[in-house]
Amino acid sequence: MKLVLLGPPGAGKGTQAARLENYYSIPHISTGDIFRKAIKNETELGQKAKQYLDQGKLVPDEVTNGIVKERLAQSDCKDGFILDGFPRTVNQAEALSQILNDLDYELDAAVNIKVNDDEVVKRLSGRRICDDCGATYHVDFNPPQEEGVCDQCGGELYQRDDDTPDTIKERLEVYYDKTAAVVDYYKDRGSLLKIDGEQSLDEVFADLKENLKEI
Ligand code: AP5
Ligand code: ZN
C-alpha cells in the first residue's frame, strides 16, 4: 500500500500513520519527524530547517524533495509506505510523481483527513509527545495513564515548540495558502480519498481501513 496522508496541521495524520504502519507493516515517513530529529541531533539539515519549523513556515522544496527522494529509494519502501506531511506544495506533488515514476512505483491513494480550524487549535494546544519513542497523546482526547509519562515506554512527554498559539495560526495560514491546492492536484488525477477526521481516533482508523480495503 503506497499512501500519502494530507490534511491540515493537527488533523491526525501522524496518529493514523502510526496505526497504519503497524497494520500494513510498511514504513511511516514523516518529513516533520525527519526535520525534528535533524534539529535535535544538530546536523547540517537541522541547521537549515530550524528557522522554518520555529516560524511555522515550509522548509524550501529543494531541501524537502531531496530528502524524500533518498528515503523512498530505500528497499523497505518497495512494498509500501505512508508519507505524512509530504507533499505540501504543488511543486512537491509534482516532484513526488517524478520520484515514483523513476522508481516504477504507483501511488494507491492520497488520503485527505478533513478537520475544521477550531478543532485543529484544540488538538495542537493539547498535544504531548514522548521524547523517547515519539508516541503522540492529547491531554483531553487521548491522555496517558499517568500525566506526563508515556504509556508505551515510560518516557517523558513534551510539547512541540511549534504548538504555540501564534505558530499554530501561522501553520494554518501556510496550509490554506500552499497545501490546500495539493488536495486538488490528487482530485484531478482521480486518486483522492476523503476521510472525516472529526470522528474519534478509533472511528477515523476504522474508516481508513474500510476505504483502503477497496483499493
Ligand atoms: P509536521 O510535523 O508535518 O506538522 P503538521 O503537518 O503541522 O502536522 P502535525 O504533526 O502538527 O499534525 P498531525 O496531523 O500529524 O496530527 P497528530 O496526529 O499529531 O510539520 C512540522 C513542520 O515541519 C512544518 O511546519 C514545516 O516547517 C516542516 N515541514 C514538514 N514537512 C514539510 C514539507 N513537506 N515541506 C516543507 N516543510 C515541511 O494529532 C494532533 C493531536 O490531536 C494529537 O494530540 C492527537 O492525540 C490528537 N488527535 C488526533 N486524532 C484525533 C481525533 N480523531 N480526535 C481527537 N484528537 C485527536
Ligand atoms: Zn514513549
PDB file of C-alpha atoms and ligand atoms in Angstrom:
ATOM      1  CA  MET A   1       0.000   0.000   0.000  1.00  0.00           C
ATOM      2  CA  LYS A   2       1.573   3.268  -1.134  1.00  0.00           C
ATOM      3  CA  LEU A   3      -0.130   6.215   0.528  1.00  0.00           C
ATOM      4  CA  VAL A   4       0.067   9.946   1.002  1.00  0.00           C
ATOM      5  CA  LEU A   5      -1.724  11.485   4.013  1.00  0.00           C
ATOM      6  CA  LEU A   6      -2.984  15.031   3.523  1.00  0.00           C
ATOM      7  CA  GLY A   7      -4.781  17.363   5.905  1.00  0.00           C
ATOM      8  CA  PRO A   8      -4.212  20.477   7.987  1.00  0.00           C
ATOM      9  CA  PRO A   9      -1.816  20.534  10.945  1.00  0.00           C
ATOM     10  CA  GLY A  10      -3.339  18.516  13.765  1.00  0.00           C
ATOM     11  CA  ALA A  11      -5.701  16.562  11.504  1.00  0.00           C
ATOM     12  CA  GLY A  12      -4.381  13.326  12.970  1.00  0.00           C
ATOM     13  CA  LYS A  13      -2.016  12.373  10.135  1.00  0.00           C
ATOM     14  CA  GLY A  14       0.792  11.260  12.443  1.00  0.00           C
ATOM     15  CA  THR A  15      -1.588   9.427  14.795  1.00  0.00           C
ATOM     16  CA  GLN A  16      -3.247   7.479  11.985  1.00  0.00           C
ATOM     17  CA  ALA A  17       0.032   6.906  10.117  1.00  0.00           C
ATOM     18  CA  ALA A  18       1.439   5.161  13.203  1.00  0.00           C
ATOM     19  CA  ARG A  19      -1.585   2.837  13.249  1.00  0.00           C
ATOM     20  CA  LEU A  20      -1.395   2.175   9.501  1.00  0.00           C
ATOM     21  CA  GLU A  21       2.330   1.454   9.827  1.00  0.00           C
ATOM     22  CA  ASN A  22       1.502  -1.338  12.275  1.00  0.00           C
ATOM     23  CA  TYR A  23      -1.492  -2.612  10.366  1.00  0.00           C
ATOM     24  CA  TYR A  24       0.170  -2.873   6.940  1.00  0.00           C
ATOM     25  CA  SER A  25       3.775  -3.342   8.181  1.00  0.00           C
ATOM     26  CA  ILE A  26       5.054  -0.557   5.957  1.00  0.00           C
ATOM     27  CA  PRO A  27       7.237   2.422   6.940  1.00  0.00           C
ATOM     28  CA  HIS A  28       5.741   5.703   8.153  1.00  0.00           C
ATOM     29  CA  ILE A  29       7.723   8.559   6.621  1.00  0.00           C
ATOM     30  CA  SER A  30       7.089  11.940   8.238  1.00  0.00           C
ATOM     31  CA  THR A  31       9.068  14.868   6.863  1.00  0.00           C
ATOM     32  CA  GLY A  32       8.274  16.790  10.064  1.00  0.00           C
ATOM     33  CA  ASP A  33       9.793  13.973  12.168  1.00  0.00           C
ATOM     34  CA  ILE A  34      12.867  13.862   9.905  1.00  0.00           C
ATOM     35  CA  PHE A  35      13.393  17.623  10.390  1.00  0.00           C
ATOM     36  CA  ARG A  36      12.805  17.488  14.176  1.00  0.00           C
ATOM     37  CA  LYS A  37      15.295  14.631  14.538  1.00  0.00           C
ATOM     38  CA  ALA A  38      17.879  16.531  12.486  1.00  0.00           C
ATOM     39  CA  ILE A  39      17.367  19.634  14.661  1.00  0.00           C
ATOM     40  CA  LYS A  40      17.739  17.586  17.850  1.00  0.00           C
ATOM     41  CA  ASN A  41      20.944  15.978  16.528  1.00  0.00           C
ATOM     42  CA  GLU A  42      22.242  19.372  15.321  1.00  0.00           C
ATOM     43  CA  THR A  43      23.023  18.070  11.830  1.00  0.00           C
ATOM     44  CA  GLU A  44      23.540  20.271   8.769  1.00  0.00           C
ATOM     45  CA  LEU A  45      19.934  19.564   7.721  1.00  0.00           C
ATOM     46  CA  GLY A  46      18.766  20.505  11.198  1.00  0.00           C
ATOM     47  CA  GLN A  47      20.541  23.856  10.991  1.00  0.00           C
ATOM     48  CA  LYS A  48      18.890  24.560   7.637  1.00  0.00           C
ATOM     49  CA  ALA A  49      15.404  23.512   8.782  1.00  0.00           C
ATOM     50  CA  LYS A  50      15.228  25.010  12.299  1.00  0.00           C
ATOM     51  CA  GLN A  51      14.266  28.587  11.405  1.00  0.00           C
ATOM     52  CA  TYR A  52      11.379  27.360   9.230  1.00  0.00           C
ATOM     53  CA  LEU A  53       9.929  24.968  11.810  1.00  0.00           C
ATOM     54  CA  ASP A  54      10.237  27.579  14.574  1.00  0.00           C
ATOM     55  CA  GLN A  55       8.202  30.040  12.497  1.00  0.00           C
ATOM     56  CA  GLY A  56       5.682  27.501  11.172  1.00  0.00           C
ATOM     57  CA  LYS A  57       6.875  28.097   7.605  1.00  0.00           C
ATOM     58  CA  LEU A  58       7.732  25.491   4.992  1.00  0.00           C
ATOM     59  CA  VAL A  59      11.282  24.266   4.524  1.00  0.00           C
ATOM     60  CA  PRO A  60      12.264  25.050   0.890  1.00  0.00           C
ATOM     61  CA  ASP A  61      11.080  22.467  -1.647  1.00  0.00           C
ATOM     62  CA  GLU A  62      14.553  21.659  -2.964  1.00  0.00           C
ATOM     63  CA  VAL A  63      15.656  20.550   0.522  1.00  0.00           C
ATOM     64  CA  THR A  64      12.485  18.556   1.254  1.00  0.00           C
ATOM     65  CA  ASN A  65      12.175  16.896  -2.167  1.00  0.00           C
ATOM     66  CA  GLY A  66      15.754  15.604  -1.944  1.00  0.00           C
ATOM     67  CA  ILE A  67      15.142  14.008   1.441  1.00  0.00           C
ATOM     68  CA  VAL A  68      12.006  12.217   0.276  1.00  0.00           C
ATOM     69  CA  LYS A  69      13.714  11.022  -2.901  1.00  0.00           C
ATOM     70  CA  GLU A  70      16.505   9.465  -0.865  1.00  0.00           C
ATOM     71  CA  ARG A  71      14.132   7.878   1.641  1.00  0.00           C
ATOM     72  CA  LEU A  72      11.772   6.340  -0.924  1.00  0.00           C
ATOM     73  CA  ALA A  73      14.708   4.766  -2.768  1.00  0.00           C
ATOM     74  CA  GLN A  74      15.459   2.613   0.296  1.00  0.00           C
ATOM     75  CA  SER A  75      14.478  -1.027  -0.055  1.00  0.00           C
ATOM     76  CA  ASP A  76      11.947  -1.068   2.817  1.00  0.00           C
ATOM     77  CA  CYS A  77       9.620   1.146   0.739  1.00  0.00           C
ATOM     78  CA  LYS A  78       9.283  -1.398  -2.053  1.00  0.00           C
ATOM     79  CA  ASP A  79       6.110  -2.983  -0.678  1.00  0.00           C
ATOM     80  CA  GLY A  80       4.579   0.250   0.527  1.00  0.00           C
ATOM     81  CA  PHE A  81       4.921   3.387   2.621  1.00  0.00           C
ATOM     82  CA  ILE A  82       2.859   6.097   4.277  1.00  0.00           C
ATOM     83  CA  LEU A  83       4.011   9.619   3.519  1.00  0.00           C
ATOM     84  CA  ASP A  84       2.888  12.009   6.270  1.00  0.00           C
ATOM     85  CA  GLY A  85       3.343  15.762   5.766  1.00  0.00           C
ATOM     86  CA  PHE A  86       4.604  15.439   2.193  1.00  0.00           C
ATOM     87  CA  PRO A  87       3.723  16.713  -0.388  1.00  0.00           C
ATOM     88  CA  ARG A  88       2.804  20.126   0.975  1.00  0.00           C
ATOM     89  CA  THR A  89       3.083  22.230  -2.191  1.00  0.00           C
ATOM     90  CA  VAL A  90       2.100  21.542  -5.796  1.00  0.00           C
ATOM     91  CA  ASN A  91       5.813  21.608  -6.638  1.00  0.00           C
ATOM     92  CA  GLN A  92       6.385  18.822  -4.077  1.00  0.00           C
ATOM     93  CA  ALA A  93       3.449  16.842  -5.506  1.00  0.00           C
ATOM     94  CA  GLU A  94       4.977  17.091  -8.981  1.00  0.00           C
ATOM     95  CA  ALA A  95       8.389  16.082  -7.617  1.00  0.00           C
ATOM     96  CA  LEU A  96       6.786  13.076  -5.903  1.00  0.00           C
ATOM     97  CA  SER A  97       5.153  11.953  -9.155  1.00  0.00           C
ATOM     98  CA  GLN A  98       8.571  12.070 -10.812  1.00  0.00           C
ATOM     99  CA  ILE A  99      10.260  10.188  -7.943  1.00  0.00           C
ATOM    100  CA  LEU A 100       7.600   7.448  -8.044  1.00  0.00           C
ATOM    101  CA  ASN A 101       7.834   7.248 -11.798  1.00  0.00           C
ATOM    102  CA  ASP A 102      11.623   6.830 -11.653  1.00  0.00           C
ATOM    103  CA  LEU A 103      11.221   4.029  -9.094  1.00  0.00           C
ATOM    104  CA  ASP A 104       8.437   2.431 -11.124  1.00  0.00           C
ATOM    105  CA  TYR A 105       6.044   2.819  -8.200  1.00  0.00           C
ATOM    106  CA  GLU A 106       2.398   3.764  -8.308  1.00  0.00           C
ATOM    107  CA  LEU A 107       0.570   5.675  -5.589  1.00  0.00           C
ATOM    108  CA  ASP A 108      -2.531   3.829  -4.332  1.00  0.00           C
ATOM    109  CA  ALA A 109      -4.223   6.849  -2.772  1.00  0.00           C
ATOM    110  CA  ALA A 110      -3.850  10.349  -1.392  1.00  0.00           C
ATOM    111  CA  VAL A 111      -5.978  10.440   1.750  1.00  0.00           C
ATOM    112  CA  ASN A 112      -7.325  13.816   2.808  1.00  0.00           C
ATOM    113  CA  ILE A 113      -8.173  13.889   6.521  1.00  0.00           C
ATOM    114  CA  LYS A 114     -10.575  16.798   6.983  1.00  0.00           C
ATOM    115  CA  VAL A 115     -10.803  18.740  10.262  1.00  0.00           C
ATOM    116  CA  ASN A 116     -12.048  22.289  10.939  1.00  0.00           C
ATOM    117  CA  ASP A 117      -9.803  25.084  12.244  1.00  0.00           C
ATOM    118  CA  ASP A 118     -11.239  25.238  15.790  1.00  0.00           C
ATOM    119  CA  GLU A 119     -10.623  21.527  16.226  1.00  0.00           C
ATOM    120  CA  VAL A 120      -7.067  21.948  14.892  1.00  0.00           C
ATOM    121  CA  VAL A 121      -6.338  24.566  17.545  1.00  0.00           C
ATOM    122  CA  LYS A 122      -7.774  22.349  20.334  1.00  0.00           C
ATOM    123  CA  ARG A 123      -5.828  19.325  19.163  1.00  0.00           C
ATOM    124  CA  LEU A 124      -2.481  21.060  18.764  1.00  0.00           C
ATOM    125  CA  SER A 125      -2.737  23.016  22.029  1.00  0.00           C
ATOM    126  CA  GLY A 126      -3.229  19.787  23.999  1.00  0.00           C
ATOM    127  CA  ARG A 127      -0.824  17.546  22.098  1.00  0.00           C
ATOM    128  CA  ARG A 128       2.008  15.859  24.023  1.00  0.00           C
ATOM    129  CA  ILE A 129       4.758  13.699  22.502  1.00  0.00           C
ATOM    130  CA  CYS A 130       7.058  11.090  24.005  1.00  0.00           C
ATOM    131  CA  ASP A 131      10.666  12.213  23.963  1.00  0.00           C
ATOM    132  CA  ASP A 132      11.883   8.616  23.682  1.00  0.00           C
ATOM    133  CA  CYS A 133       9.551   6.745  21.294  1.00  0.00           C
ATOM    134  CA  GLY A 134       7.630   9.581  19.599  1.00  0.00           C
ATOM    135  CA  ALA A 135       4.154   8.325  20.632  1.00  0.00           C
ATOM    136  CA  THR A 136       1.536  11.079  20.448  1.00  0.00           C
ATOM    137  CA  TYR A 137      -1.019  11.891  23.170  1.00  0.00           C
ATOM    138  CA  HIS A 138      -3.576  14.574  23.911  1.00  0.00           C
ATOM    139  CA  VAL A 139      -4.258  15.882  27.386  1.00  0.00           C
ATOM    140  CA  ASP A 140      -8.046  15.527  26.911  1.00  0.00           C
ATOM    141  CA  PHE A 141      -8.689  13.362  23.823  1.00  0.00           C
ATOM    142  CA  ASN A 142      -6.014  10.705  24.291  1.00  0.00           C
ATOM    143  CA  PRO A 143      -4.413  11.146  27.716  1.00  0.00           C
ATOM    144  CA  PRO A 144      -1.634   8.909  29.036  1.00  0.00           C
ATOM    145  CA  GLN A 145      -2.464   6.844  32.135  1.00  0.00           C
ATOM    146  CA  GLU A 146      -0.010   8.860  34.201  1.00  0.00           C
ATOM    147  CA  GLU A 147       0.290  12.591  33.477  1.00  0.00           C
ATOM    148  CA  GLY A 148       3.463  13.454  31.550  1.00  0.00           C
ATOM    149  CA  VAL A 149       4.583   9.818  31.169  1.00  0.00           C
ATOM    150  CA  CYS A 150       4.425   7.658  28.016  1.00  0.00           C
ATOM    151  CA  ASP A 151       2.242   4.526  28.385  1.00  0.00           C
ATOM    152  CA  GLN A 152       4.351   2.640  25.874  1.00  0.00           C
ATOM    153  CA  CYS A 153       7.897   3.227  27.122  1.00  0.00           C
ATOM    154  CA  GLY A 154       7.751   5.306  30.308  1.00  0.00           C
ATOM    155  CA  GLY A 155       9.459   8.235  28.513  1.00  0.00           C
ATOM    156  CA  GLU A 156       8.811  11.864  29.371  1.00  0.00           C
ATOM    157  CA  LEU A 157       6.134  13.736  27.394  1.00  0.00           C
ATOM    158  CA  TYR A 158       6.850  17.180  25.944  1.00  0.00           C
ATOM    159  CA  GLN A 159       5.027  19.855  23.977  1.00  0.00           C
ATOM    160  CA  ARG A 160       6.296  20.664  20.470  1.00  0.00           C
ATOM    161  CA  ASP A 161       7.929  24.121  20.088  1.00  0.00           C
ATOM    162  CA  ASP A 162       5.597  24.929  17.183  1.00  0.00           C
ATOM    163  CA  ASP A 163       2.409  24.067  19.113  1.00  0.00           C
ATOM    164  CA  THR A 164       2.094  27.629  20.455  1.00  0.00           C
ATOM    165  CA  PRO A 165      -0.938  29.841  19.561  1.00  0.00           C
ATOM    166  CA  ASP A 166       0.999  32.145  17.183  1.00  0.00           C
ATOM    167  CA  THR A 167       2.787  29.327  15.349  1.00  0.00           C
ATOM    168  CA  ILE A 168      -0.401  27.258  15.077  1.00  0.00           C
ATOM    169  CA  LYS A 169      -2.065  30.272  13.420  1.00  0.00           C
ATOM    170  CA  GLU A 170       0.853  30.664  11.006  1.00  0.00           C
ATOM    171  CA  ARG A 171       0.838  26.933  10.160  1.00  0.00           C
ATOM    172  CA  LEU A 172      -2.868  27.075   9.370  1.00  0.00           C
ATOM    173  CA  GLU A 173      -2.304  30.090   7.100  1.00  0.00           C
ATOM    174  CA  VAL A 174       0.524  28.280   5.317  1.00  0.00           C
ATOM    175  CA  TYR A 175      -1.762  25.278   4.938  1.00  0.00           C
ATOM    176  CA  TYR A 176      -4.501  27.257   3.156  1.00  0.00           C
ATOM    177  CA  ASP A 177      -2.009  29.279   1.135  1.00  0.00           C
ATOM    178  CA  LYS A 178       0.258  26.462  -0.083  1.00  0.00           C
ATOM    179  CA  THR A 179      -1.022  22.989   0.822  1.00  0.00           C
ATOM    180  CA  ALA A 180      -4.769  23.055   0.193  1.00  0.00           C
ATOM    181  CA  ALA A 181      -4.045  23.077  -3.572  1.00  0.00           C
ATOM    182  CA  VAL A 182      -2.338  19.686  -3.243  1.00  0.00           C
ATOM    183  CA  VAL A 183      -5.766  18.174  -2.479  1.00  0.00           C
ATOM    184  CA  ASP A 184      -6.990  19.358  -5.904  1.00  0.00           C
ATOM    185  CA  TYR A 185      -3.839  18.018  -7.526  1.00  0.00           C
ATOM    186  CA  TYR A 186      -4.797  14.475  -6.452  1.00  0.00           C
ATOM    187  CA  LYS A 187      -8.515  15.032  -7.027  1.00  0.00           C
ATOM    188  CA  ASP A 188      -7.774  15.936 -10.648  1.00  0.00           C
ATOM    189  CA  ARG A 189      -5.795  12.712 -11.008  1.00  0.00           C
ATOM    190  CA  GLY A 190      -8.565  10.554  -9.513  1.00  0.00           C
ATOM    191  CA  SER A 191      -6.547   9.289  -6.544  1.00  0.00           C
ATOM    192  CA  LEU A 192      -8.113  11.325  -3.728  1.00  0.00           C
ATOM    193  CA  LEU A 193      -9.813   9.623  -0.798  1.00  0.00           C
ATOM    194  CA  LYS A 194     -11.703  11.823   1.709  1.00  0.00           C
ATOM    195  CA  ILE A 195     -11.937  10.878   5.377  1.00  0.00           C
ATOM    196  CA  ASP A 196     -13.875  12.710   8.095  1.00  0.00           C
ATOM    197  CA  GLY A 197     -11.160  13.494  10.661  1.00  0.00           C
ATOM    198  CA  GLU A 198     -13.642  14.864  13.200  1.00  0.00           C
ATOM    199  CA  GLN A 199     -14.589  11.423  14.465  1.00  0.00           C
ATOM    200  CA  SER A 200     -12.862   9.642  17.358  1.00  0.00           C
ATOM    201  CA  LEU A 201      -9.359   8.220  16.805  1.00  0.00           C
ATOM    202  CA  ASP A 202     -10.754   4.684  16.502  1.00  0.00           C
ATOM    203  CA  GLU A 203     -13.534   5.727  14.124  1.00  0.00           C
ATOM    204  CA  VAL A 204     -11.099   7.521  11.809  1.00  0.00           C
ATOM    205  CA  PHE A 205      -8.892   4.416  11.757  1.00  0.00           C
ATOM    206  CA  ALA A 206     -11.848   2.112  11.050  1.00  0.00           C
ATOM    207  CA  ASP A 207     -12.954   4.410   8.226  1.00  0.00           C
ATOM    208  CA  LEU A 208      -9.444   4.406   6.763  1.00  0.00           C
ATOM    209  CA  LYS A 209      -9.155   0.612   6.814  1.00  0.00           C
ATOM    210  CA  GLU A 210     -12.603   0.209   5.302  1.00  0.00           C
ATOM    211  CA  ASN A 211     -11.909   2.624   2.439  1.00  0.00           C
ATOM    212  CA  LEU A 212      -8.416   1.304   1.757  1.00  0.00           C
ATOM    213  CA  LYS A 213      -9.735  -2.267   1.538  1.00  0.00           C
ATOM    214  CA  GLU A 214     -11.440  -1.319  -1.676  1.00  0.00           C
ATOM    215  CA  ILE A 215      -8.279  -0.022  -3.326  1.00  0.00           C
TER     216      ILE A 215
HETATM  217  P1  AP5 B   1       4.639  18.307  10.609  1.00  0.00           P
HETATM  218  O1  AP5 B   1       5.359  17.620  11.668  1.00  0.00           O
HETATM  219  O2  AP5 B   1       4.273  17.574   9.374  1.00  0.00           O
HETATM  220  O3  AP5 B   1       3.372  19.011  11.254  1.00  0.00           O
HETATM  221  P2  AP5 B   1       1.884  19.280  10.711  1.00  0.00           P
HETATM  222  O4  AP5 B   1       1.567  18.991   9.300  1.00  0.00           O
HETATM  223  O5  AP5 B   1       1.637  20.650  11.175  1.00  0.00           O
HETATM  224  O6  AP5 B   1       1.092  18.181  11.345  1.00  0.00           O
HETATM  225  P3  AP5 B   1       1.103  17.805  12.816  1.00  0.00           P
HETATM  226  O7  AP5 B   1       2.204  16.845  13.106  1.00  0.00           O
HETATM  227  O8  AP5 B   1       1.056  19.040  13.653  1.00  0.00           O
HETATM  228  O9  AP5 B   1      -0.332  17.131  12.939  1.00  0.00           O
HETATM  229  P4  AP5 B   1      -0.885  15.697  12.597  1.00  0.00           P
HETATM  230  O10 AP5 B   1      -1.881  15.834  11.500  1.00  0.00           O
HETATM  231  O11 AP5 B   1       0.212  14.688  12.426  1.00  0.00           O
HETATM  232  O12 AP5 B   1      -1.689  15.434  13.937  1.00  0.00           O
HETATM  233  P5  AP5 B   1      -1.428  14.418  15.138  1.00  0.00           P
HETATM  234  O13 AP5 B   1      -1.675  13.017  14.695  1.00  0.00           O
HETATM  235  O14 AP5 B   1      -0.148  14.695  15.833  1.00  0.00           O
HETATM  236  O15 AP5 B   1       5.466  19.589  10.131  1.00  0.00           O
HETATM  237  C1  AP5 B   1       6.069  20.475  11.040  1.00  0.00           C
HETATM  238  C2  AP5 B   1       6.921  21.499  10.299  1.00  0.00           C
HETATM  239  O16 AP5 B   1       7.956  20.821   9.550  1.00  0.00           O
HETATM  240  C3  AP5 B   1       6.199  22.362   9.252  1.00  0.00           C
HETATM  241  O17 AP5 B   1       5.585  23.481   9.838  1.00  0.00           O
HETATM  242  C4  AP5 B   1       7.368  22.723   8.315  1.00  0.00           C
HETATM  243  O18 AP5 B   1       8.150  23.750   8.869  1.00  0.00           O
HETATM  244  C5  AP5 B   1       8.197  21.461   8.293  1.00  0.00           C
HETATM  245  N1  AP5 B   1       7.783  20.524   7.232  1.00  0.00           N
HETATM  246  C6  AP5 B   1       7.284  19.270   7.384  1.00  0.00           C
HETATM  247  N2  AP5 B   1       7.006  18.711   6.196  1.00  0.00           N
HETATM  248  C7  AP5 B   1       7.327  19.636   5.253  1.00  0.00           C
HETATM  249  C8  AP5 B   1       7.259  19.658   3.835  1.00  0.00           C
HETATM  250  N3  AP5 B   1       6.761  18.615   3.143  1.00  0.00           N
HETATM  251  N4  AP5 B   1       7.679  20.762   3.182  1.00  0.00           N
HETATM  252  C9  AP5 B   1       8.181  21.803   3.855  1.00  0.00           C
HETATM  253  N5  AP5 B   1       8.264  21.865   5.198  1.00  0.00           N
HETATM  254  C10 AP5 B   1       7.842  20.788   5.898  1.00  0.00           C
HETATM  255  O19 AP5 B   1      -2.661  14.835  16.092  1.00  0.00           O
HETATM  256  C11 AP5 B   1      -2.697  16.116  16.715  1.00  0.00           C
HETATM  257  C12 AP5 B   1      -3.286  15.981  18.133  1.00  0.00           C
HETATM  258  O20 AP5 B   1      -4.666  15.620  18.040  1.00  0.00           O
HETATM  259  C13 AP5 B   1      -2.634  14.898  18.993  1.00  0.00           C
HETATM  260  O21 AP5 B   1      -2.575  15.358  20.311  1.00  0.00           O
HETATM  261  C14 AP5 B   1      -3.584  13.684  18.871  1.00  0.00           C
HETATM  262  O22 AP5 B   1      -3.556  12.877  20.027  1.00  0.00           O
HETATM  263  C15 AP5 B   1      -4.924  14.381  18.697  1.00  0.00           C
HETATM  264  N6  AP5 B   1      -5.837  13.639  17.812  1.00  0.00           N
HETATM  265  C16 AP5 B   1      -5.521  13.002  16.649  1.00  0.00           C
HETATM  266  N7  AP5 B   1      -6.626  12.455  16.101  1.00  0.00           N
HETATM  267  C17 AP5 B   1      -7.658  12.777  16.918  1.00  0.00           C
HETATM  268  C18 AP5 B   1      -9.065  12.503  16.879  1.00  0.00           C
HETATM  269  N8  AP5 B   1      -9.619  11.794  15.882  1.00  0.00           N
HETATM  270  N9  AP5 B   1      -9.838  13.005  17.885  1.00  0.00           N
HETATM  271  C19 AP5 B   1      -9.283  13.728  18.905  1.00  0.00           C
HETATM  272  N10 AP5 B   1      -7.946  14.007  18.984  1.00  0.00           N
HETATM  273  C20 AP5 B   1      -7.165  13.533  18.016  1.00  0.00           C
HETATM  274 ZN    ZN B   2       7.260   6.552  24.629  1.00  0.00          ZN
END
